[in-house]
Structures are given as structure tokens and as C-alpha cells.
PDB file of C-alpha atoms and ligand atoms in Angstrom:
ATOM      1  CA  UNK A 108      30.145  -1.260   6.021  1.00 93.00           C
ATOM      2  CA  UNK A 109      26.906  -0.236   4.294  1.00 98.00           C
ATOM      3  CA  UNK A 110      23.766  -2.132   5.276  1.00 98.00           C
ATOM      4  CA  UNK A 111      21.072  -2.683   2.655  1.00 98.00           C
ATOM      5  CA  UNK A 112      17.514  -3.852   3.410  1.00 98.00           C
ATOM      6  CA  UNK A 113      16.050  -5.824   0.551  1.00 97.00           C
ATOM      7  CA  UNK A 114      13.317  -8.410   0.139  1.00 94.00           C
ATOM      8  CA  UNK A 115      14.148 -11.944  -0.994  1.00 86.00           C
ATOM      9  CA  UNK A 116      12.861 -12.899  -4.415  1.00 84.00           C
ATOM     10  CA  UNK A 117      12.719 -11.100  -7.745  1.00 83.00           C
ATOM     11  CA  UNK A 118      13.911  -7.694  -6.504  1.00 87.00           C
ATOM     12  CA  UNK A 119      16.915  -9.230  -4.736  1.00 92.00           C
ATOM     13  CA  UNK A 120      17.930 -11.393  -7.708  1.00 91.00           C
ATOM     14  CA  UNK A 121      17.896  -8.440 -10.116  1.00 93.00           C
ATOM     15  CA  UNK A 122      19.719  -6.249  -7.595  1.00 95.00           C
ATOM     16  CA  UNK A 123      22.480  -8.867  -7.194  1.00 94.00           C
ATOM     17  CA  UNK A 124      22.883  -8.984 -10.947  1.00 94.00           C
ATOM     18  CA  UNK A 125      23.192  -5.198 -11.050  1.00 95.00           C
ATOM     19  CA  UNK A 126      25.744  -5.255  -8.201  1.00 96.00           C
ATOM     20  CA  UNK A 127      27.841  -7.863  -9.947  1.00 94.00           C
ATOM     21  CA  UNK A 128      27.844  -5.782 -13.157  1.00 96.00           C
ATOM     22  CA  UNK A 129      28.997  -2.864 -11.002  1.00 96.00           C
ATOM     23  CA  UNK A 130      31.866  -5.056  -9.700  1.00 94.00           C
ATOM     24  CA  UNK A 131      30.386  -5.651  -6.251  1.00 94.00           C
ATOM     25  CA  UNK A 132      30.685  -9.408  -5.970  1.00 90.00           C
ATOM     26  CA  UNK A 133      27.992 -10.642  -3.566  1.00 90.00           C
ATOM     27  CA  UNK A 134      27.629 -14.267  -4.559  1.00 81.00           C
ATOM     28  CA  UNK A 135      27.337 -15.323  -0.872  1.00 79.00           C
ATOM     29  CA  UNK A 136      23.739 -14.154  -1.116  1.00 81.00           C
ATOM     30  CA  UNK A 137      22.860 -16.510  -3.906  1.00 75.00           C
ATOM     31  CA  UNK A 138      23.427 -19.477  -1.594  1.00 77.00           C
ATOM     32  CA  UNK A 139      20.341 -20.996  -0.050  1.00 73.00           C
ATOM     33  CA  UNK A 140      20.256 -19.916   3.598  1.00 82.00           C
ATOM     34  CA  UNK A 141      17.848 -19.011   6.365  1.00 90.00           C
ATOM     35  CA  UNK A 142      20.090 -16.288   7.716  1.00 93.00           C
ATOM     36  CA  UNK A 143      18.424 -12.879   7.746  1.00 95.00           C
ATOM     37  CA  UNK A 144      21.584 -10.790   7.945  1.00 96.00           C
ATOM     38  CA  UNK A 145      24.358 -11.635   5.525  1.00 94.00           C
ATOM     39  CA  UNK A 146      27.737  -9.903   5.553  1.00 94.00           C
ATOM     40  CA  UNK A 147      29.707  -9.601   2.339  1.00 94.00           C
ATOM     41  CA  UNK A 148      33.045  -8.222   3.620  1.00 93.00           C
ATOM     42  CA  UNK A 149      34.795  -8.107   0.232  1.00 91.00           C
ATOM     43  CA  UNK A 150      32.089  -5.744  -1.069  1.00 94.00           C
ATOM     44  CA  UNK A 151      31.847  -3.905   2.258  1.00 95.00           C
ATOM     45  CA  UNK A 152      28.096  -4.576   2.272  1.00 96.00           C
ATOM     46  CA  UNK A 153      25.676  -6.130   4.719  1.00 96.00           C
ATOM     47  CA  UNK A 154      22.297  -7.383   3.510  1.00 96.00           C
ATOM     48  CA  UNK A 155      19.212  -7.329   5.724  1.00 97.00           C
ATOM     49  CA  UNK A 156      16.572  -9.649   4.283  1.00 96.00           C
ATOM     50  CA  UNK A 157      13.208  -8.108   5.132  1.00 96.00           C
ATOM     51  CA  UNK A 158       9.619  -8.318   3.903  1.00 96.00           C
ATOM     52  CA  UNK A 159       9.032  -5.913   0.980  1.00 96.00           C
ATOM     53  CA  UNK A 160       6.577  -3.658   2.847  1.00 96.00           C
ATOM     54  CA  UNK A 161       9.008  -3.358   5.800  1.00 97.00           C
ATOM     55  CA  UNK A 162      12.039  -2.191   3.797  1.00 98.00           C
ATOM     56  CA  UNK A 163      11.178   1.567   4.069  1.00 98.00           C
ATOM     57  CA  UNK A 164      10.716   1.149   7.843  1.00 98.00           C
ATOM     58  CA  UNK A 165      14.218  -0.331   8.353  1.00 98.00           C
ATOM     59  CA  UNK A 166      15.654   2.531   6.314  1.00 98.00           C
ATOM     60  CA  UNK A 167      13.642   5.306   7.983  1.00 98.00           C
ATOM     61  CA  UNK A 168      14.784   4.183  11.444  1.00 98.00           C
ATOM     62  CA  UNK A 169      18.395   3.764  10.332  1.00 98.00           C
ATOM     63  CA  UNK A 170      18.391  -0.005  10.991  1.00 98.00           C
ATOM     64  CA  UNK A 171      19.583  -0.139   7.380  1.00 98.00           C
ATOM     65  CA  UNK A 172      21.548   2.592   5.567  1.00 98.00           C
ATOM     66  CA  UNK A 173      19.998   1.730   2.224  1.00 98.00           C
ATOM     67  CA  UNK A 174      17.046  -0.192   0.882  1.00 98.00           C
ATOM     68  CA  UNK A 175      15.776  -1.632  -2.368  1.00 98.00           C
ATOM     69  CA  UNK A 176      12.025  -1.328  -2.753  1.00 98.00           C
ATOM     70  CA  UNK A 177       9.336  -0.952  -5.408  1.00 98.00           C
ATOM     71  CA  UNK A 178       8.077   2.596  -5.942  1.00 98.00           C
ATOM     72  CA  UNK A 179       4.543   1.267  -5.281  1.00 98.00           C
ATOM     73  CA  UNK A 180       5.555   0.022  -1.819  1.00 98.00           C
ATOM     74  CA  UNK A 181       7.539   3.191  -1.132  1.00 98.00           C
ATOM     75  CA  UNK A 182       4.572   5.460  -1.891  1.00 98.00           C
ATOM     76  CA  UNK A 183       2.244   3.293   0.200  1.00 98.00           C
ATOM     77  CA  UNK A 184       4.637   3.337   3.182  1.00 98.00           C
ATOM     78  CA  UNK A 185       4.890   7.146   3.243  1.00 96.00           C
ATOM     79  CA  UNK A 186       8.214   6.919   5.127  1.00 98.00           C
ATOM     80  CA  UNK A 187      10.798   9.667   5.514  1.00 98.00           C
ATOM     81  CA  UNK A 188      13.610   8.331   3.344  1.00 98.00           C
ATOM     82  CA  UNK A 189      15.665   9.672   0.449  1.00 98.00           C
ATOM     83  CA  UNK A 190      15.086   8.159  -2.974  1.00 98.00           C
ATOM     84  CA  UNK A 191      18.492   7.881  -4.675  1.00 98.00           C
ATOM     85  CA  UNK A 192      18.096   5.864  -7.860  1.00 98.00           C
ATOM     86  CA  UNK A 193      15.573   4.334 -10.195  1.00 98.00           C
ATOM     87  CA  UNK A 194      17.055   0.850 -10.656  1.00 98.00           C
ATOM     88  CA  UNK A 195      15.001   0.355 -13.820  1.00 97.00           C
ATOM     89  CA  UNK A 196      13.784  -3.175 -13.154  1.00 96.00           C
ATOM     90  CA  UNK A 197      10.757  -4.707 -11.435  1.00 96.00           C
ATOM     91  CA  UNK A 198       8.377  -2.771 -13.678  1.00 97.00           C
ATOM     92  CA  UNK A 199       4.692  -3.066 -12.773  1.00 97.00           C
ATOM     93  CA  UNK A 200       1.559  -0.931 -12.710  1.00 98.00           C
ATOM     94  CA  UNK A 201      -0.794  -0.215  -9.827  1.00 98.00           C
ATOM     95  CA  UNK A 202      -4.291  -0.398 -11.278  1.00 98.00           C
ATOM     96  CA  UNK A 203      -7.974  -0.284 -10.409  1.00 98.00           C
ATOM     97  CA  UNK A 204      -9.695  -3.389 -11.794  1.00 98.00           C
ATOM     98  CA  UNK A 205     -13.212  -4.795 -11.766  1.00 98.00           C
ATOM     99  CA  UNK A 206     -14.897  -7.982 -13.017  1.00 98.00           C
ATOM    100  CA  UNK A 207     -15.505  -7.705 -16.770  1.00 98.00           C
ATOM    101  CA  UNK A 208     -19.203  -8.554 -16.298  1.00 96.00           C
ATOM    102  CA  UNK A 209     -19.661  -5.273 -14.408  1.00 96.00           C
ATOM    103  CA  UNK A 210     -19.557  -3.673 -17.866  1.00 96.00           C
ATOM    104  CA  UNK A 211     -18.096  -0.352 -16.810  1.00 97.00           C
ATOM    105  CA  UNK A 212     -15.139   1.448 -18.310  1.00 97.00           C
ATOM    106  CA  UNK A 213     -14.213   4.175 -15.812  1.00 97.00           C
ATOM    107  CA  UNK A 214     -13.856   4.564 -12.049  1.00 98.00           C
ATOM    108  CA  UNK A 215     -16.537   7.278 -12.129  1.00 97.00           C
ATOM    109  CA  UNK A 216     -19.071   4.556 -12.967  1.00 98.00           C
ATOM    110  CA  UNK A 217     -18.407   2.647  -9.738  1.00 98.00           C
ATOM    111  CA  UNK A 218     -21.437   2.632  -7.406  1.00 97.00           C
ATOM    112  CA  UNK A 219     -21.403   4.963  -4.378  1.00 97.00           C
ATOM    113  CA  UNK A 220     -19.609   3.214  -1.473  1.00 98.00           C
ATOM    114  CA  UNK A 221     -18.256   0.402  -3.663  1.00 98.00           C
ATOM    115  CA  UNK A 222     -15.884  -1.844  -1.771  1.00 98.00           C
ATOM    116  CA  UNK A 223     -12.296  -1.896  -3.034  1.00 98.00           C
ATOM    117  CA  UNK A 224      -9.907  -4.617  -1.818  1.00 98.00           C
ATOM    118  CA  UNK A 225      -6.224  -3.686  -1.757  1.00 98.00           C
ATOM    119  CA  UNK A 226      -2.763  -4.302  -0.352  1.00 98.00           C
ATOM    120  CA  UNK A 227      -2.218  -0.558  -0.973  1.00 98.00           C
ATOM    121  CA  UNK A 228      -4.995   0.968   1.194  1.00 98.00           C
ATOM    122  CA  UNK A 229      -3.429   4.430   1.570  1.00 98.00           C
ATOM    123  CA  UNK A 230      -2.554   4.881  -2.092  1.00 98.00           C
ATOM    124  CA  UNK A 231      -5.993   3.572  -3.100  1.00 98.00           C
ATOM    125  CA  UNK A 232      -7.761   5.905  -0.663  1.00 98.00           C
ATOM    126  CA  UNK A 233      -5.796   8.898  -1.951  1.00 98.00           C
ATOM    127  CA  UNK A 234      -6.575   8.009  -5.553  1.00 98.00           C
ATOM    128  CA  UNK A 235     -10.340   7.786  -4.992  1.00 98.00           C
ATOM    129  CA  UNK A 236     -10.359  10.913  -2.789  1.00 98.00           C
ATOM    130  CA  UNK A 237      -8.530  12.873  -5.483  1.00 98.00           C
ATOM    131  CA  UNK A 238     -11.239  11.828  -7.966  1.00 97.00           C
ATOM    132  CA  UNK A 239     -14.030  12.688  -5.516  1.00 97.00           C
ATOM    133  CA  UNK A 240     -15.252   9.095  -5.503  1.00 98.00           C
ATOM    134  CA  UNK A 241     -16.604   7.639  -2.255  1.00 98.00           C
ATOM    135  CA  UNK A 242     -15.514   4.007  -1.760  1.00 98.00           C
ATOM    136  CA  UNK A 243     -14.847   1.669   1.136  1.00 98.00           C
ATOM    137  CA  UNK A 244     -11.282   0.366   1.110  1.00 98.00           C
ATOM    138  CA  UNK A 245     -10.850  -3.202   2.397  1.00 98.00           C
ATOM    139  CA  UNK A 246      -7.181  -3.872   3.277  1.00 98.00           C
ATOM    140  CA  UNK A 247      -5.877  -7.351   2.380  1.00 98.00           C
ATOM    141  CA  UNK A 248      -2.383  -8.840   2.454  1.00 96.00           C
ATOM    142  CA  UNK A 249      -2.306 -10.737  -0.847  1.00 95.00           C
ATOM    143  CA  UNK A 250      -4.255 -12.618  -3.522  1.00 97.00           C
ATOM    144  CA  UNK A 251      -6.285  -9.430  -3.959  1.00 98.00           C
ATOM    145  CA  UNK A 252      -7.929 -10.727  -7.147  1.00 97.00           C
ATOM    146  CA  UNK A 253     -10.007 -13.027  -4.928  1.00 98.00           C
ATOM    147  CA  UNK A 254     -11.988 -10.040  -3.616  1.00 98.00           C
ATOM    148  CA  UNK A 255     -14.578  -9.702  -6.410  1.00 98.00           C
ATOM    149  CA  UNK A 256     -14.733 -13.472  -7.053  1.00 97.00           C
ATOM    150  CA  UNK A 257     -15.904 -14.295  -3.539  1.00 97.00           C
ATOM    151  CA  UNK A 258     -18.073 -11.192  -3.138  1.00 98.00           C
ATOM    152  CA  UNK A 259     -15.794  -9.394  -0.710  1.00 98.00           C
ATOM    153  CA  UNK A 260     -15.433  -6.348  -2.925  1.00 98.00           C
ATOM    154  CA  UNK A 261     -16.685  -4.848  -6.186  1.00 98.00           C
ATOM    155  CA  UNK A 262     -13.243  -3.673  -7.297  1.00 98.00           C
ATOM    156  CA  UNK A 263      -9.555  -4.087  -6.481  1.00 98.00           C
ATOM    157  CA  UNK A 264      -6.443  -1.922  -6.473  1.00 98.00           C
ATOM    158  CA  UNK A 265      -3.414  -4.107  -7.134  1.00 98.00           C
ATOM    159  CA  UNK A 266      -0.213  -4.371  -9.102  1.00 98.00           C
ATOM    160  CA  UNK A 267      -0.102  -6.055 -12.461  1.00 98.00           C
ATOM    161  CA  UNK A 268       2.994  -7.092 -14.330  1.00 97.00           C
ATOM    162  CA  UNK A 269       2.127  -9.403 -17.227  1.00 97.00           C
ATOM    163  CA  UNK A 270      -1.649  -8.941 -16.736  1.00 97.00           C
ATOM    164  CA  UNK A 271      -2.123 -12.707 -16.540  1.00 98.00           C
ATOM    165  CA  UNK A 272      -3.560 -12.826 -13.022  1.00 97.00           C
ATOM    166  CA  UNK A 273      -6.200 -10.233 -13.945  1.00 98.00           C
ATOM    167  CA  UNK A 274      -7.227 -12.063 -17.123  1.00 98.00           C
ATOM    168  CA  UNK A 275      -7.367 -15.480 -15.483  1.00 98.00           C
ATOM    169  CA  UNK A 276      -9.621 -14.103 -12.773  1.00 98.00           C
ATOM    170  CA  UNK A 277     -11.969 -12.279 -15.146  1.00 98.00           C
ATOM    171  CA  UNK A 278     -10.864  -8.755 -14.231  1.00 98.00           C
ATOM    172  CA  UNK A 279     -10.361  -5.706 -16.469  1.00 98.00           C
ATOM    173  CA  UNK A 280      -8.392  -2.526 -15.772  1.00 98.00           C
ATOM    174  CA  UNK A 281     -10.388   0.689 -15.273  1.00 98.00           C
ATOM    175  CA  UNK A 282      -7.517   3.028 -14.493  1.00 98.00           C
ATOM    176  CA  UNK A 283      -3.772   3.119 -13.783  1.00 98.00           C
ATOM    177  CA  UNK A 284      -2.835   4.801 -10.506  1.00 98.00           C
ATOM    178  CA  UNK A 285       0.923   4.660 -11.010  1.00 98.00           C
ATOM    179  CA  UNK A 286       3.776   2.882 -12.747  1.00 98.00           C
ATOM    180  CA  UNK A 287       6.473   1.399 -10.564  1.00 98.00           C
ATOM    181  CA  UNK A 288      10.067   0.191 -10.729  1.00 98.00           C
ATOM    182  CA  UNK A 289      12.603  -0.751  -8.049  1.00 98.00           C
ATOM    183  CA  UNK A 290      14.244   2.181  -6.242  1.00 98.00           C
ATOM    184  CA  UNK A 291      17.370   2.551  -4.130  1.00 98.00           C
ATOM    185  CA  UNK A 292      16.485   4.486  -0.977  1.00 98.00           C
ATOM    186  CA  UNK A 293      18.633   5.817   1.859  1.00 98.00           C
ATOM    187  CA  UNK A 294      18.380   6.791   5.484  1.00 98.00           C
ATOM    188  CA  UNK A 295      18.731  10.573   5.741  1.00 98.00           C
ATOM    189  CA  UNK A 296      21.404  10.455   8.458  1.00 98.00           C
ATOM    190  CA  UNK A 297      23.433   7.729   6.696  1.00 98.00           C
ATOM    191  CA  UNK A 298      23.486   9.985   3.636  1.00 98.00           C
ATOM    192  CA  UNK A 299      25.612  12.389   5.676  1.00 98.00           C
ATOM    193  CA  UNK A 300      27.630  10.013   7.873  1.00 98.00           C
ATOM    194  CA  UNK A 301      28.428   7.523   5.088  1.00 98.00           C
ATOM    195  CA  UNK A 302      28.396   9.991   2.224  1.00 98.00           C
ATOM    196  CA  UNK A 303      31.441   8.687   0.384  1.00 97.00           C
ATOM    197  CA  UNK A 304      30.570   4.979   0.551  1.00 97.00           C
ATOM    198  CA  UNK A 305      27.029   5.683  -0.614  1.00 98.00           C
ATOM    199  CA  UNK A 306      28.188   7.947  -3.442  1.00 98.00           C
ATOM    200  CA  UNK A 307      30.643   5.284  -4.588  1.00 97.00           C
ATOM    201  CA  UNK A 308      27.915   2.629  -4.729  1.00 98.00           C
ATOM    202  CA  UNK A 309      25.415   4.966  -6.430  1.00 98.00           C
ATOM    203  CA  UNK A 310      27.987   5.952  -9.064  1.00 98.00           C
ATOM    204  CA  UNK A 311      28.886   2.336  -9.743  1.00 97.00           C
ATOM    205  CA  UNK A 312      25.211   1.374 -10.087  1.00 98.00           C
ATOM    206  CA  UNK A 313      24.452   4.394 -12.287  1.00 97.00           C
ATOM    207  CA  UNK A 314      27.245   3.239 -14.570  1.00 96.00           C
ATOM    208  CA  UNK A 315      25.518  -0.063 -15.294  1.00 96.00           C
ATOM    209  CA  UNK A 316      21.818   0.881 -15.230  1.00 94.00           C
TER     210      UNK A 316
HETATM  211  C1  PRP B 541       1.322  -9.846  -7.583  1.00 78.84           C
HETATM  212  C2  PRP B 541       0.040  -9.050  -7.728  1.00 78.84           C
HETATM  213  C3  PRP B 541      -0.779  -9.884  -8.645  1.00 78.84           C
HETATM  214  C4  PRP B 541       0.275 -10.519  -9.536  1.00 78.84           C
HETATM  215  C5  PRP B 541       0.322  -9.786 -10.835  1.00 78.84           C
HETATM  216  O1  PRP B 541       1.102 -10.836  -6.635  1.00 78.84           O
HETATM  217  O2  PRP B 541      -0.560  -8.842  -6.468  1.00 78.84           O
HETATM  218  O3  PRP B 541      -1.514 -10.850  -7.933  1.00 78.84           O
HETATM  219  O4  PRP B 541       1.529 -10.421  -8.875  1.00 78.84           O
HETATM  220  O5  PRP B 541       1.227 -10.360 -11.735  1.00 78.84           O
HETATM  221  P1  PRP B 541       0.840 -10.625 -13.268  1.00 78.84           P
HETATM  222  O6  PRP B 541       0.190  -9.379 -13.815  1.00 78.84           O
HETATM  223  O7  PRP B 541       2.160 -10.902 -13.917  1.00 78.84           O
HETATM  224  O8  PRP B 541      -0.082 -11.807 -13.309  1.00 78.84           O
HETATM  225  P2  PRP B 541       2.265 -11.530  -5.840  1.00 78.84           P
HETATM  226  O9  PRP B 541       2.825 -12.634  -6.653  1.00 78.84           O
HETATM  227  O10 PRP B 541       3.262 -10.519  -5.380  1.00 78.84           O
HETATM  228  O11 PRP B 541       1.481 -12.172  -4.618  1.00 78.84           O
HETATM  229  P3  PRP B 541       0.255 -11.609  -3.740  1.00 78.84           P
HETATM  230  O12 PRP B 541      -0.979 -11.712  -4.585  1.00 78.84           O
HETATM  231  O13 PRP B 541       0.196 -12.546  -2.580  1.00 78.84           O
HETATM  232  O14 PRP B 541       0.549 -10.194  -3.351  1.00 78.84           O
END
């Protein structure tokens, strides 16, 4: 059986749809349940329902053979896993944004030591370092757009999908750090020990992406 770590919510729903198109019937998962490990024997799959940021950790340690995770989260985690497939859904952008009243149009115009709130502290730090811009990164766990509103930070680094949250909180994009979609990742040992099962699943998914 192949185990797959995936977060509940949008990424899981789209992944289940993809699996069903690829003839892996996993409708057990659609049922409302509090179980965190769900076996789907007819598809030879086991689902491990984890928090999004933890998915690469389960896969790196081999607690799960495979994982489904956003590229943004994968880059931030910096884990030793193999990236197998771009699943082509869950599109979003990781951006630097500031309040519109700041009246600046590039990250170079940010004040020295500006505070930047983010759920992606490592990726944000790397981005500003690579541009030679000195900032103070303030790690948060969510609702990042609050940062500038309550005076916690001058800027934010966060994902945007429709752009609505930015607009409704008076923020404008200064720069795009990366574009992201959902990826299928694998544990490096499982890739060898379960080579055939993984190849079969990857081929089936490739056929419907
Ligand atoms: C994400 C992100 C933004 C929002 C962007 O938040 O952090 O807040 O979605 O979406 P939009 O561009 O379509 O408005 P999420 O819902 O994951 O919750 P969080 O803020 O607690 O991380």
C-alpha cells in the first residue's frame, strides 16, 4: 500500500478529483470524518491527513511514501524529498505587498530594516538577501494581511490567489517571489522500494493532468 500525506481542504478535494479521473476510486475520503489515517484498500492507498506545512516532513522521514503540497510550502520547508509531478492546480503567487498609502512601487524603496510579516520566513529572507535589501522578518502563522493594518510590519510576504484579500485590506503587490501549484512529492527511499506502485500512480495521474 502507498501512503500519501495531504492536507484537508482545497488541495485534497482537487487531488481526489484527479485520482478519480485516473481510475483510483477514493470516495471514502469524501465522507465527513475525524480520522487522520484513512485506508482505501481498493485503490491500494492510505491517506495521512496532515497540516499543509507538515506534509514535506512526513515524506522526508518516510512516515508517508508520497505527499501533495504547494510548491510555496515545499520551497519554504527545504526538505529532502523528490518532486515527481506538477499537479497543475492550486495556482497562487507568493508576493511582497505593502499598504497602498506607502506610495512605493518596488522593494528597493522599502526603508532600511523594514519589518516584513510572513508565513514563509525562509523564502522571504532569501528573497530580500538576494536583492541586497536589509529587512526584519516577523514570522506569523496566518492572517498575514493584518501585519501592516495593526502596525506590526511595514510589508508582508504572502500568497495571493484571487487578490481579493490584498485589495480588501488596502495592500498592493510590489514584487512576485514565485508562482506555485500543487506538487506530488516522494520519499527518496520509497522511490526505490515501491518503484512500480509509484510509477503506476504517476503514469495514471500524468494521463489525466
Ligand atoms: C491565504 C493567503 C491569503 C489568502 C489569499 O490565506 O494567506 O490570506 O489566502 O487569497 P485571495 O488572494 O484569493 O484573497 P488562507 O485562507 O490560507 O488563510 P491564512 O491567512 O490563515 O493563511
